Short mmCIF file of C-alpha atoms and ligand atoms in Angstrom, two decimals:
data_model
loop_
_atom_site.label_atom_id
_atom_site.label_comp_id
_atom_site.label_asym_id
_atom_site.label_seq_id
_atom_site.Cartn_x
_atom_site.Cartn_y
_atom_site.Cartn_z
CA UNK A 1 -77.95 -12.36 50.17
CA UNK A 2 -75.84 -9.08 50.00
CA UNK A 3 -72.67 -9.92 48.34
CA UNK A 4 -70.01 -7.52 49.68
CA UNK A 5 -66.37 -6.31 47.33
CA UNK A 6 -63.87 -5.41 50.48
CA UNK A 7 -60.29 -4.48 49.38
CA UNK A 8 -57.67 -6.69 50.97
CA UNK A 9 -57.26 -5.90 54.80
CA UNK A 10 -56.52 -7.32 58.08
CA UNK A 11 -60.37 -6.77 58.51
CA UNK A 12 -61.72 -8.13 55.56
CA UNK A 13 -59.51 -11.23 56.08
CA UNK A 14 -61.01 -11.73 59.62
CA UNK A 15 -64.29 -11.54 58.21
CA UNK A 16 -63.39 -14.24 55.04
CA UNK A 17 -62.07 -16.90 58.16
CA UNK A 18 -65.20 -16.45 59.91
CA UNK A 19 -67.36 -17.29 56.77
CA UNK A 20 -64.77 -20.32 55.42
CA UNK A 21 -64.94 -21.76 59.35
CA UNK A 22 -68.79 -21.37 59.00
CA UNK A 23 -68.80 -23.33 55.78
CA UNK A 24 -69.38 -20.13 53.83
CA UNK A 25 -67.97 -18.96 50.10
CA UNK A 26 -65.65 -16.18 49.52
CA UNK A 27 -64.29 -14.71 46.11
CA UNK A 28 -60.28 -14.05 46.14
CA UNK A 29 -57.84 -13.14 43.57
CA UNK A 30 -55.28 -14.92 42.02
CA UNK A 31 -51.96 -14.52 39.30
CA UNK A 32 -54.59 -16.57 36.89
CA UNK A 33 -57.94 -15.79 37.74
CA UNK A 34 -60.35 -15.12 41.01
CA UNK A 35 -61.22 -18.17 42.97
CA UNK A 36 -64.11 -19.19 44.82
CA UNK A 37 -62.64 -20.41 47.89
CA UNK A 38 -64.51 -22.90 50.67
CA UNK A 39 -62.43 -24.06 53.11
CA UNK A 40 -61.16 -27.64 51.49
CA UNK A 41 -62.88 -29.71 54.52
CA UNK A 42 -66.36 -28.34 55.35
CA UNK A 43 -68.76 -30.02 53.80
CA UNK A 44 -71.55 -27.10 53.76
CA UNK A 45 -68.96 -24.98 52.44
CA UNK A 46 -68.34 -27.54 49.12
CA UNK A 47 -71.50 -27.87 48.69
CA UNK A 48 -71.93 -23.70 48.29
CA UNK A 49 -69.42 -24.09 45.67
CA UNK A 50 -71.40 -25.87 43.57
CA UNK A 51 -74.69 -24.34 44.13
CA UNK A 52 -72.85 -20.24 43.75
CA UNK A 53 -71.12 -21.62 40.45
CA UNK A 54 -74.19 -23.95 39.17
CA UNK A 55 -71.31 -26.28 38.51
CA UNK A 56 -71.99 -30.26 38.03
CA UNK A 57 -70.90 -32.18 40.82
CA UNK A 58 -68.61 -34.65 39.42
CA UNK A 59 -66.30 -31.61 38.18
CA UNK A 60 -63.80 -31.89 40.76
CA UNK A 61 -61.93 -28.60 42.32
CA UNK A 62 -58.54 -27.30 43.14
CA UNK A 63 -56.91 -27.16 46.72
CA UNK A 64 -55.30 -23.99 47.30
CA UNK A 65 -52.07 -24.13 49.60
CA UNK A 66 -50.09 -21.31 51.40
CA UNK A 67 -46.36 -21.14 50.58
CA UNK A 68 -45.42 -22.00 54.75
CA UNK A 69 -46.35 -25.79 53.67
CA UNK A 70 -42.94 -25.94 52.04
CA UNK A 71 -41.38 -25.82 55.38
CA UNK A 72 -42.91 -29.12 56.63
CA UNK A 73 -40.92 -32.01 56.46
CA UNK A 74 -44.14 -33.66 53.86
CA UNK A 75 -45.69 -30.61 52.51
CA UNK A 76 -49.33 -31.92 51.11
CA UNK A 77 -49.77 -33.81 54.61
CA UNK A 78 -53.62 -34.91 54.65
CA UNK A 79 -53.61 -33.33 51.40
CA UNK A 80 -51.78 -36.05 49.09
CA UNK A 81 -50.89 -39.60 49.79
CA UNK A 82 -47.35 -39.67 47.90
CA UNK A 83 -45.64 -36.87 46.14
CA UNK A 84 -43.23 -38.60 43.41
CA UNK A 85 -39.58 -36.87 42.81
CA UNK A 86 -41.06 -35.11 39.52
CA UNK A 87 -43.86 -33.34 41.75
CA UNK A 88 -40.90 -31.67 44.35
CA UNK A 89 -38.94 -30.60 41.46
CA UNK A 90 -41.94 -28.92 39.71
CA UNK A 91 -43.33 -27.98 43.41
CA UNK A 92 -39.61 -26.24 43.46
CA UNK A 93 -39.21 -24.64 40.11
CA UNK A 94 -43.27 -23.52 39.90
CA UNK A 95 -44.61 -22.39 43.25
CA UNK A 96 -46.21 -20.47 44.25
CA UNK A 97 -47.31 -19.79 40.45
CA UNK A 98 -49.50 -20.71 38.04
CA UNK A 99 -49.39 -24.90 38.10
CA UNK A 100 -51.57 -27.49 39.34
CA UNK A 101 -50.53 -30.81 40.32
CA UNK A 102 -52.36 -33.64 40.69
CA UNK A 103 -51.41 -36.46 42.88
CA UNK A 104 -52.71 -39.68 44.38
CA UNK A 105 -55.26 -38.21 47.17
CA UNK A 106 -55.39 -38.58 50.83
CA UNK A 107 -58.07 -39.95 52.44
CA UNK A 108 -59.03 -37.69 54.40
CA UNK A 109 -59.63 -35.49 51.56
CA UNK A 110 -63.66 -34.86 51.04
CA UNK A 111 -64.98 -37.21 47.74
CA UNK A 112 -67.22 -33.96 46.91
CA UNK A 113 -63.71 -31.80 46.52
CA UNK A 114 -62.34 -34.77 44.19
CA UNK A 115 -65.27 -35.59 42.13
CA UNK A 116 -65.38 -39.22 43.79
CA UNK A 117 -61.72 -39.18 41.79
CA UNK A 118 -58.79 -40.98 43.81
CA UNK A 119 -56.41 -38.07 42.77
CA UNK A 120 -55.85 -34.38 44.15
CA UNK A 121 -55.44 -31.07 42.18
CA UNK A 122 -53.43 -29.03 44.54
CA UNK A 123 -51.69 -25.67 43.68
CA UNK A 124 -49.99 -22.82 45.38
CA UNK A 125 -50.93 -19.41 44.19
CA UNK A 126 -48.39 -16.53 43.78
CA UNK A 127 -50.46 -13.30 43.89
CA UNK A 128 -50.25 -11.63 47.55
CA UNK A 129 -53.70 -11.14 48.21
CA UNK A 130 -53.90 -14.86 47.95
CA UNK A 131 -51.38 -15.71 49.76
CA UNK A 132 -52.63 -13.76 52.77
CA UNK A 133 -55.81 -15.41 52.68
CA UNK A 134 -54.15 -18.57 52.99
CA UNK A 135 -52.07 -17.23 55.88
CA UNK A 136 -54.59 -15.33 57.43
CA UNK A 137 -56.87 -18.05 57.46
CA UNK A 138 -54.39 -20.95 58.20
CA UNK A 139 -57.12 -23.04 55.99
CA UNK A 140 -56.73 -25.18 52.73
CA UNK A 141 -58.96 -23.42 49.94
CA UNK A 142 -61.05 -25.70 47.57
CA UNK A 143 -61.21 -23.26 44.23
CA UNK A 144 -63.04 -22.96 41.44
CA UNK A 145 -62.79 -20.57 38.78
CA UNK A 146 -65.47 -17.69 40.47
CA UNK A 147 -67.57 -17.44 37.01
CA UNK A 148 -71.28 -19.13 37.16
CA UNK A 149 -70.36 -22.63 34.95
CA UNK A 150 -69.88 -21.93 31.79
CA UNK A 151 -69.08 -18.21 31.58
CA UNK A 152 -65.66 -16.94 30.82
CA UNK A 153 -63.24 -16.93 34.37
CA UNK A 154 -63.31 -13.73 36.08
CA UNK A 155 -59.94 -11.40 35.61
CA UNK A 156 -61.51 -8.79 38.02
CA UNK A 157 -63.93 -8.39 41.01
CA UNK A 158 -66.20 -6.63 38.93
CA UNK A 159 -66.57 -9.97 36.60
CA UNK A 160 -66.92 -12.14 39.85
CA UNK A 161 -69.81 -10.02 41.03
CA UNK A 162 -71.72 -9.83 37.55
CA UNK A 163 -71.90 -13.37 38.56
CA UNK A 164 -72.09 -14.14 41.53
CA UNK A 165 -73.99 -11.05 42.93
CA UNK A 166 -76.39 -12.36 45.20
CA UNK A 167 -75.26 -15.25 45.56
CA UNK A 168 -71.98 -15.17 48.08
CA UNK A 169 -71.41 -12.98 50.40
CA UNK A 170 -68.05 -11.44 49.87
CA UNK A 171 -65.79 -10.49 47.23
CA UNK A 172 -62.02 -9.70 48.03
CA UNK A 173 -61.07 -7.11 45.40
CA UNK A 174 -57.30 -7.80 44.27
CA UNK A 175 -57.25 -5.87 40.72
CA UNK A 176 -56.61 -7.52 37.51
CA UNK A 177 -55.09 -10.95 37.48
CA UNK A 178 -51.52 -10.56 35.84
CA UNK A 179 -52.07 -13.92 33.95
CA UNK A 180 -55.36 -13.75 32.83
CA UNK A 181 -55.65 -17.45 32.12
CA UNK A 182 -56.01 -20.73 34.28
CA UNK A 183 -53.49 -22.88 35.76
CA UNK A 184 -51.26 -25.38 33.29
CA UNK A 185 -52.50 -28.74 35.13
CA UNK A 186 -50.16 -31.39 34.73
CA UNK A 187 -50.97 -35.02 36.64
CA UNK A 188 -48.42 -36.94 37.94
CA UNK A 189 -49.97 -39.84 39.06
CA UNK A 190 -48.30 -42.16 35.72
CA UNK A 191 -45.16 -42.53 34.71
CA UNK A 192 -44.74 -39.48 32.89
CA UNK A 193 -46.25 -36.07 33.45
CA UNK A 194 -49.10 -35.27 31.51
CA UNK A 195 -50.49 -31.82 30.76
CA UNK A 196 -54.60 -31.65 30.79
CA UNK A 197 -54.81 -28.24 30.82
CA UNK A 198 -52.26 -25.92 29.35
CA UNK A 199 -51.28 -22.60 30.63
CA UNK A 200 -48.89 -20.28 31.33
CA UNK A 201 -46.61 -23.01 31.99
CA UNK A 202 -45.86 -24.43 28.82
CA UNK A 203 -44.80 -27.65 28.19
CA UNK A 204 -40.89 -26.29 26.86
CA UNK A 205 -40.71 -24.90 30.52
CA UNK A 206 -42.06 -28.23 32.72
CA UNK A 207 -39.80 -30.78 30.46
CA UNK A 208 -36.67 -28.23 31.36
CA UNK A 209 -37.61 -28.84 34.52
CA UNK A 210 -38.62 -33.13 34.60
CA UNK A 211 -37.56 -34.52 30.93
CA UNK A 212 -40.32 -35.61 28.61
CA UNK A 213 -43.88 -34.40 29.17
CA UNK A 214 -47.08 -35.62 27.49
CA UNK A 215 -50.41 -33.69 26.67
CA UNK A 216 -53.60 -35.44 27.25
CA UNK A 217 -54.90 -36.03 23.85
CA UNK A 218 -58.07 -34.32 24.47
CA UNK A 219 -56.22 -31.00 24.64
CA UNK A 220 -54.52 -31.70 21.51
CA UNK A 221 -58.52 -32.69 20.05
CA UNK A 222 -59.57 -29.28 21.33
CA UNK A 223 -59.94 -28.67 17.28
CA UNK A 224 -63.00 -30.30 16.95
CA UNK A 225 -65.72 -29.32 18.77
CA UNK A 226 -67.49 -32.62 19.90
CA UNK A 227 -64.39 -34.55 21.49
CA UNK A 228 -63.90 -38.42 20.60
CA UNK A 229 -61.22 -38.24 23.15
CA UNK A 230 -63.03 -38.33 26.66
CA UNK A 231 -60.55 -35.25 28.84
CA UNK A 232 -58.93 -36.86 31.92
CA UNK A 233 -59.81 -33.40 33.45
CA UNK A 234 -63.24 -33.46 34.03
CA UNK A 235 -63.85 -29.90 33.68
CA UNK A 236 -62.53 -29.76 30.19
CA UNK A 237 -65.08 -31.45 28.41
CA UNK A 238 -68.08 -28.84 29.03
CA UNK A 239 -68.17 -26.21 26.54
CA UNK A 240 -66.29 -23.20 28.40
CA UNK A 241 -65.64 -19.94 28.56
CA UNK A 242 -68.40 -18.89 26.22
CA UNK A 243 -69.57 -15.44 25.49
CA UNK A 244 -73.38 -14.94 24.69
CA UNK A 245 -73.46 -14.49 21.20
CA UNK A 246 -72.16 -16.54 18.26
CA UNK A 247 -68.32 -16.85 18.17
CA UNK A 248 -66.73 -17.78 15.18
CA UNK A 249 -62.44 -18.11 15.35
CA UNK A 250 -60.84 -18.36 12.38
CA UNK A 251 -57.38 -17.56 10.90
CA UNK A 252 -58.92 -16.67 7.55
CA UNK A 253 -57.20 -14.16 5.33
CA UNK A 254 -57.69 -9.92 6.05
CA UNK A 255 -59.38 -10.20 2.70
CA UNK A 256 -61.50 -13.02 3.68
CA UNK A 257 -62.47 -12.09 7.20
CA UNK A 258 -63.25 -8.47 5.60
CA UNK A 259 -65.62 -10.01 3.53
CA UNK A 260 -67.45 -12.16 5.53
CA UNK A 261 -67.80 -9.38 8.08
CA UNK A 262 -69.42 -7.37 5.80
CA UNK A 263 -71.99 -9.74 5.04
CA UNK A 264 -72.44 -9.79 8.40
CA UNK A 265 -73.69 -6.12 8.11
CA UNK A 266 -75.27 -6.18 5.52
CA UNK A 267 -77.70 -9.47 6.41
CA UNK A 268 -77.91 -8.84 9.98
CA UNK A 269 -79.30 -5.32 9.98
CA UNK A 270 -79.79 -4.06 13.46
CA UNK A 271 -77.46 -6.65 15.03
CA UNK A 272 -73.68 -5.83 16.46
CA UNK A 273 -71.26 -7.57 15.50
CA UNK A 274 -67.71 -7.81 17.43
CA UNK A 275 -64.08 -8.57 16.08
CA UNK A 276 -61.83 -10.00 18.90
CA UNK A 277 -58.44 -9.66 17.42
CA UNK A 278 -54.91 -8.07 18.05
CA UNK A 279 -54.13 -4.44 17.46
CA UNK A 280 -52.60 -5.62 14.14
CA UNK A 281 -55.23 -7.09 12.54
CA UNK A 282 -57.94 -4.56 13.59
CA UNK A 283 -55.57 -1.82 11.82
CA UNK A 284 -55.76 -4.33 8.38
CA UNK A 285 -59.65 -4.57 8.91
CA UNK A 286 -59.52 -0.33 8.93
CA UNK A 287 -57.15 0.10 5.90
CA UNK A 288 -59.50 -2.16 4.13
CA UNK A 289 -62.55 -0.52 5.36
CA UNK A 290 -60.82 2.33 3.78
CA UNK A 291 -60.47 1.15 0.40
CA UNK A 292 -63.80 0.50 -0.77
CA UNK A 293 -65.91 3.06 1.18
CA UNK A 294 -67.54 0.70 3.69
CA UNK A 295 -65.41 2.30 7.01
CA UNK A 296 -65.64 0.28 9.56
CA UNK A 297 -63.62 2.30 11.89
CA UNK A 298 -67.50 4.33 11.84
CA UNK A 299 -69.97 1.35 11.76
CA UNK A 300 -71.75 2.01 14.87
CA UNK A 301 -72.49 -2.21 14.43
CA UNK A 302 -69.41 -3.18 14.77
CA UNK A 303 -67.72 -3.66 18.56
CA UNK A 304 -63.79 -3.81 17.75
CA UNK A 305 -62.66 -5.37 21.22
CA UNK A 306 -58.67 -5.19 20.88
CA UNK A 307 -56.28 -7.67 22.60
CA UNK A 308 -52.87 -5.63 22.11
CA UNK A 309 -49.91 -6.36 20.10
CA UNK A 310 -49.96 -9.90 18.17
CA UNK A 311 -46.68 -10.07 19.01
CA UNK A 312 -47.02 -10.23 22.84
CA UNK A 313 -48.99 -13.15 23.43
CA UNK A 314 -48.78 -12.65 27.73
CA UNK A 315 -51.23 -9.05 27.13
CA UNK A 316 -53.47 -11.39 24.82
CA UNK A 317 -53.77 -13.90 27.73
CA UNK A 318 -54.01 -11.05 30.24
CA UNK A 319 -57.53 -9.63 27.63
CA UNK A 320 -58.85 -12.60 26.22
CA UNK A 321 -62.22 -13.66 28.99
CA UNK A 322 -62.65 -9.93 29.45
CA UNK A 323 -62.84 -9.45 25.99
CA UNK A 324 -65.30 -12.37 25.35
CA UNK A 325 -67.46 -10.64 28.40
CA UNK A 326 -66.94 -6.80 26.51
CA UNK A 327 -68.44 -8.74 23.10
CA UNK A 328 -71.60 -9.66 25.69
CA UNK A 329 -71.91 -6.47 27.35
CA UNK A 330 -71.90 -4.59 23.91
CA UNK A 331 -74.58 -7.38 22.97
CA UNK A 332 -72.70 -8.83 20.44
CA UNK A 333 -74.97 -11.38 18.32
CA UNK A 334 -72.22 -12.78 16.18
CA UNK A 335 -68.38 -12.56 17.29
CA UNK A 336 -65.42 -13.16 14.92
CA UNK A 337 -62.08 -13.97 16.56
CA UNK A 338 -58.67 -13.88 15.48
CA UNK A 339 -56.40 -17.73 15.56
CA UNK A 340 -53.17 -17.08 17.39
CA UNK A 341 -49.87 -19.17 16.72
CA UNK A 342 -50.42 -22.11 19.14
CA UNK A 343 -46.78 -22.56 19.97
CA UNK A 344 -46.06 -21.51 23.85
CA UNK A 345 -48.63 -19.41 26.07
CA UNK A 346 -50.52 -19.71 22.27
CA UNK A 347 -51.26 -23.52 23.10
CA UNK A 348 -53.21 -22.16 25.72
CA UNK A 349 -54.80 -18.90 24.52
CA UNK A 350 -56.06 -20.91 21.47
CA UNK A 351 -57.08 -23.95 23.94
CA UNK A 352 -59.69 -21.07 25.50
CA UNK A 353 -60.64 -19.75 22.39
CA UNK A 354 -61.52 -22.65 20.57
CA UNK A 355 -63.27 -23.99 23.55
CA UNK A 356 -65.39 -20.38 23.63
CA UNK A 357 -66.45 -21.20 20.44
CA UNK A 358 -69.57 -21.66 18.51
CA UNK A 359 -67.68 -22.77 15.10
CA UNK A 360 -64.48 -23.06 13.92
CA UNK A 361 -63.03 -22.05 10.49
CA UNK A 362 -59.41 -22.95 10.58
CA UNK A 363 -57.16 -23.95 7.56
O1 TXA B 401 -55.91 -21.04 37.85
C1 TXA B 401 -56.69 -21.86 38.31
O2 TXA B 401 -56.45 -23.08 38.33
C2 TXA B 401 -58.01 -21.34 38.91
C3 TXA B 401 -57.66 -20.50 40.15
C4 TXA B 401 -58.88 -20.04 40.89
O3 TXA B 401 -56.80 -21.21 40.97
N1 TXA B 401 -58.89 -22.41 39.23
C5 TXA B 401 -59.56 -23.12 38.30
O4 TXA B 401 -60.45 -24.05 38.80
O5 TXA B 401 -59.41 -22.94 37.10
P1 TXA B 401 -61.58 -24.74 37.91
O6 TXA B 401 -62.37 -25.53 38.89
O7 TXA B 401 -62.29 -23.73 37.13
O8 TXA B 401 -60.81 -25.73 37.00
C6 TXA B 401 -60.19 -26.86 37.59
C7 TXA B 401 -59.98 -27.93 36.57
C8 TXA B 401 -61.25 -28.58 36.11
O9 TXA B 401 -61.17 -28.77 34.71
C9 TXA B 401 -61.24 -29.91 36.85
O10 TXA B 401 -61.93 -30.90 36.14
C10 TXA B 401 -59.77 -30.21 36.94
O11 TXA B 401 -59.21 -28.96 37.22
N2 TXA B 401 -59.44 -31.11 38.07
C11 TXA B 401 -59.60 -30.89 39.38
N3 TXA B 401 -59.24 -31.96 40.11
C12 TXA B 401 -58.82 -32.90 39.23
C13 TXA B 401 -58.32 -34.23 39.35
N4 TXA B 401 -58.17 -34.83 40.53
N5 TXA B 401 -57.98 -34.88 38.21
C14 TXA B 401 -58.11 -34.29 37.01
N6 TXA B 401 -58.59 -33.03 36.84
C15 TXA B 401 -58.94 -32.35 37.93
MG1 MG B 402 -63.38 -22.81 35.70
#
C-alpha cells in the first residue's frame, strides 16, 4: 500500500472521509501527538487500527469528538451513557485540549473500541487540523497514538510514516505537536476522579477545577519496572515508548554520570552512546570533559541529543519521543537520560521516561 503525507486541505479532507466511511485508517495531528483515526463505528476500520499499530486487542482506544458536540443538549449522545457533574465541569474548563475522560459507555459503542471494557475514553482535541477533520468528516474518531506498539508516539508526520509507511494510506501533515506528550486521562466513573495517565493536565489544575483528585497507584509504581499494581489503563502496563538501544535514566551526580559515561567509551569501543538531557547538564558533561582531557564535546561516539532549558519543562515535553527516536536513528546502543523534578508537567515527562526505560538508577 502507498501511504500518502497531504498537508491539510479541503481536498485532502474529502479524501480522509472517503477512507474513514470505507472503514479505512488515516494519520492526523493533534496538540499531544498524531492519531490514527478510524471512524469510531466501522468495524473494518477498528480492526485496521490494530493490525497498522500491531497493538493487542484488549488495549482499548480513544474517541475523538469535534467541539460542535457541546452545543447538543447531551453532548456524548451514543457516545457515553451518563456524564456526572465533575465530567461537564472538566468537559468546560479542558476542551478541546489535552484530557481524556472516561465515562460509563454507551451501548452502542463497538466492544473492539473499548477493549470489551464497560467504560469510554472520549476526548476533544484542540489543534485545528484536528478539529477540521472532525468537522469535515462529521464522524467520531477512534485514536490511537500513530506509532507501531511500543515505539515512542509520533510528534511529526515524518515519525508517523517511519512507522506506518506501507501500511495506511494517508498521512495528514499538521507540523509538530505543541504538547509533545499524551493526554492526562482521568476516569470518572467512581466517586472521585482518578488520574491513570498524567499529562499536561496536572493534577494541581483538575482539583482547581473538581476538589480532590486521586492517581491510580500504578502511575505512582511507575518506579519500578515490573508493576505489582495491575494499571486500570490498559495501555499502561506494556513497556512504552522505548527507543532501540539500552536506556538508562538516572539523576546521578555530573561527577557520577561523567564517569560512568566514560566507561561507556572506553568498554564499548565502536558503539555510540547518547546522553538525553537538558541544555544544562550537557554544558556540565563539556566543562568536565574539559578538565581531564577526555572532550566529549569531540567524541565522535557520543550522540548529545539536547531537550532545552531544565528550567522549562513544556520544551522538554515538546523533545522528549523525538529525542528517544534521534538516540535510534544515530544507532545509539546504550542511552543515558537525565531525571527531571516530577512535580507538574514533570509527573508526566518522568512517567514517559521511566516507562522508556531499560533500567533505572534513581536515589
Ligand atoms: O493524546 C492522546 O491521548 C493521543 C492522541 C492521538 O489523542 N492518543 C493516545 O491513545 O495516546 P493511545 O491509544 O496511545 O493511549 C490510550 C490509553 C491507553 O493506555 C488505553 O489503555 C487507555 O487510554 N484507555 C482507553 N480507553 C480506556 C478505558 N475505557 N478505561 C481505561 N483506560 C482506557
Ligand atoms: Mg500510544
Amino acid at each position: 500500500m502507498d501511504t500518502q503525507v497531504l498537508p491539510v486541505s479541503e481536498e485532502s479532507i474529502r479524501l480522509a472521509r472517503d477512507l474513514l466511511l470505507d472503514g479505512q485508517v488515516v494519520a492526523f495531528p493533534t496538540e499531544t501527538v498524531y492519531g490514527l483515526g478510524a471512524w469510531a463505528f466501522h468495524p473494518d476500520g477498528i480492526r485496521r487500527i490494530y493490525e497498522a499499530k500491531g497493538r493487542p486487542s484488549d488495549n482499548p482506544l480513544i474517541i475523538h469528538v469535534a467541539p460542535e458536540i457541546l452545543n447538543k443538549s447531551y453532548p456524548l449522545e451514543g457516545i457515553a451513557s451518563s456524564i456526572p457533574d465533575a465530567g461537564y465541569a472538566l468537559m468546560k474548563q479542558f476542551w478541546p485540549g489535552p484530557l481524556t475522560l472516561i465515562f460509563p459507555k454507551d451501548q452502542q459503542v463497538p466492544d473492539q473500541v473499548t477493549g470489551k471494557l464497560p467504560t469510554v475514553a472520549v476526548r476533544m482535541p484542540s489543534h485545528p487540523a484536528a478539529i477540521r477533520l472532525l468537522e469535515g468528516t462529521g464522524l467520531p474518531l477512534a485514536a490511537p497514538s500513530a506509532n507501531l506498539s511500543g515505539r515512542p508516539s509520533p510528534t511529526t508526520a515524518a515519525h508517523v510514516f517511519e512507522d506506518l509507511n506501507g501500511r495506511i494510506p494517508l498521512i495528514l501533515n499538521g507540523g509538530e505537536c505543541s504538547v509533545g506528550l499524551e493526554s492526562t486521562i482521568v476516569d470518572l466513573t467512581e466517586a472521585v476522579p482518578v488520574i491513570l495517565r498524567p499529562g499536561k493536565v496536572t493534577r494541581e489544575m483538575l482539583e482547581a477545577v473538581v476538589g480532590q483528585v486521586e492517581v491510580d497507584p500504578a502511575v505512582q509504581m511507575a518506579k519500578s519496572l515490573d508493576a505489582h499494581v495491575a494499571p486500570k489503563a490498559p495501555g499502561m502496563k506494556y513497556r512504552h515508548y522505548a527507543p532501540r538501544g539500552y536506556l538508562i535514566v538516572t539523576d546521578a551526580s555530573n561527577e557520577v554520570l561523567y564517569d560512568w559515561i566514560n566507561e561507556d567509551l572506553m568498554q564499548r569501543t565502536g558503539e555510540k552512546i547518547g546522553i538525553i538531557a537538558s541544555h544544562e547538564k550537557l554544558l556540565a558533561l563539556q566543562s568536565l570533559s574539559g578538565m581531564d582531557g577526555e572532550d566529549f564535546s569531540h567524541n565522535q561516539h557520543l550522540v548529545m541529543i539536547d531537550l532545552g532549558s531544565a528550567s522549562d519543562y513544556n520544551t522538554i515535553a515538546r523533545r522528549l519521543f523525538e529525542a528517544l527516536r534521534e538516540a535510534d536513528e544515530n544507532g545509539c546502543t546504550r542511552i543515558w537520560g537525565e531525571a527531571f523534578e516530577r512535580s507538574q508537567l514533570g509527573e508526566a515527562i518522568m512517567n514517559r521516561f521511566l516507562k522508556a526505560a531499560s533500567e533505572r538508577r534513581l536515589s
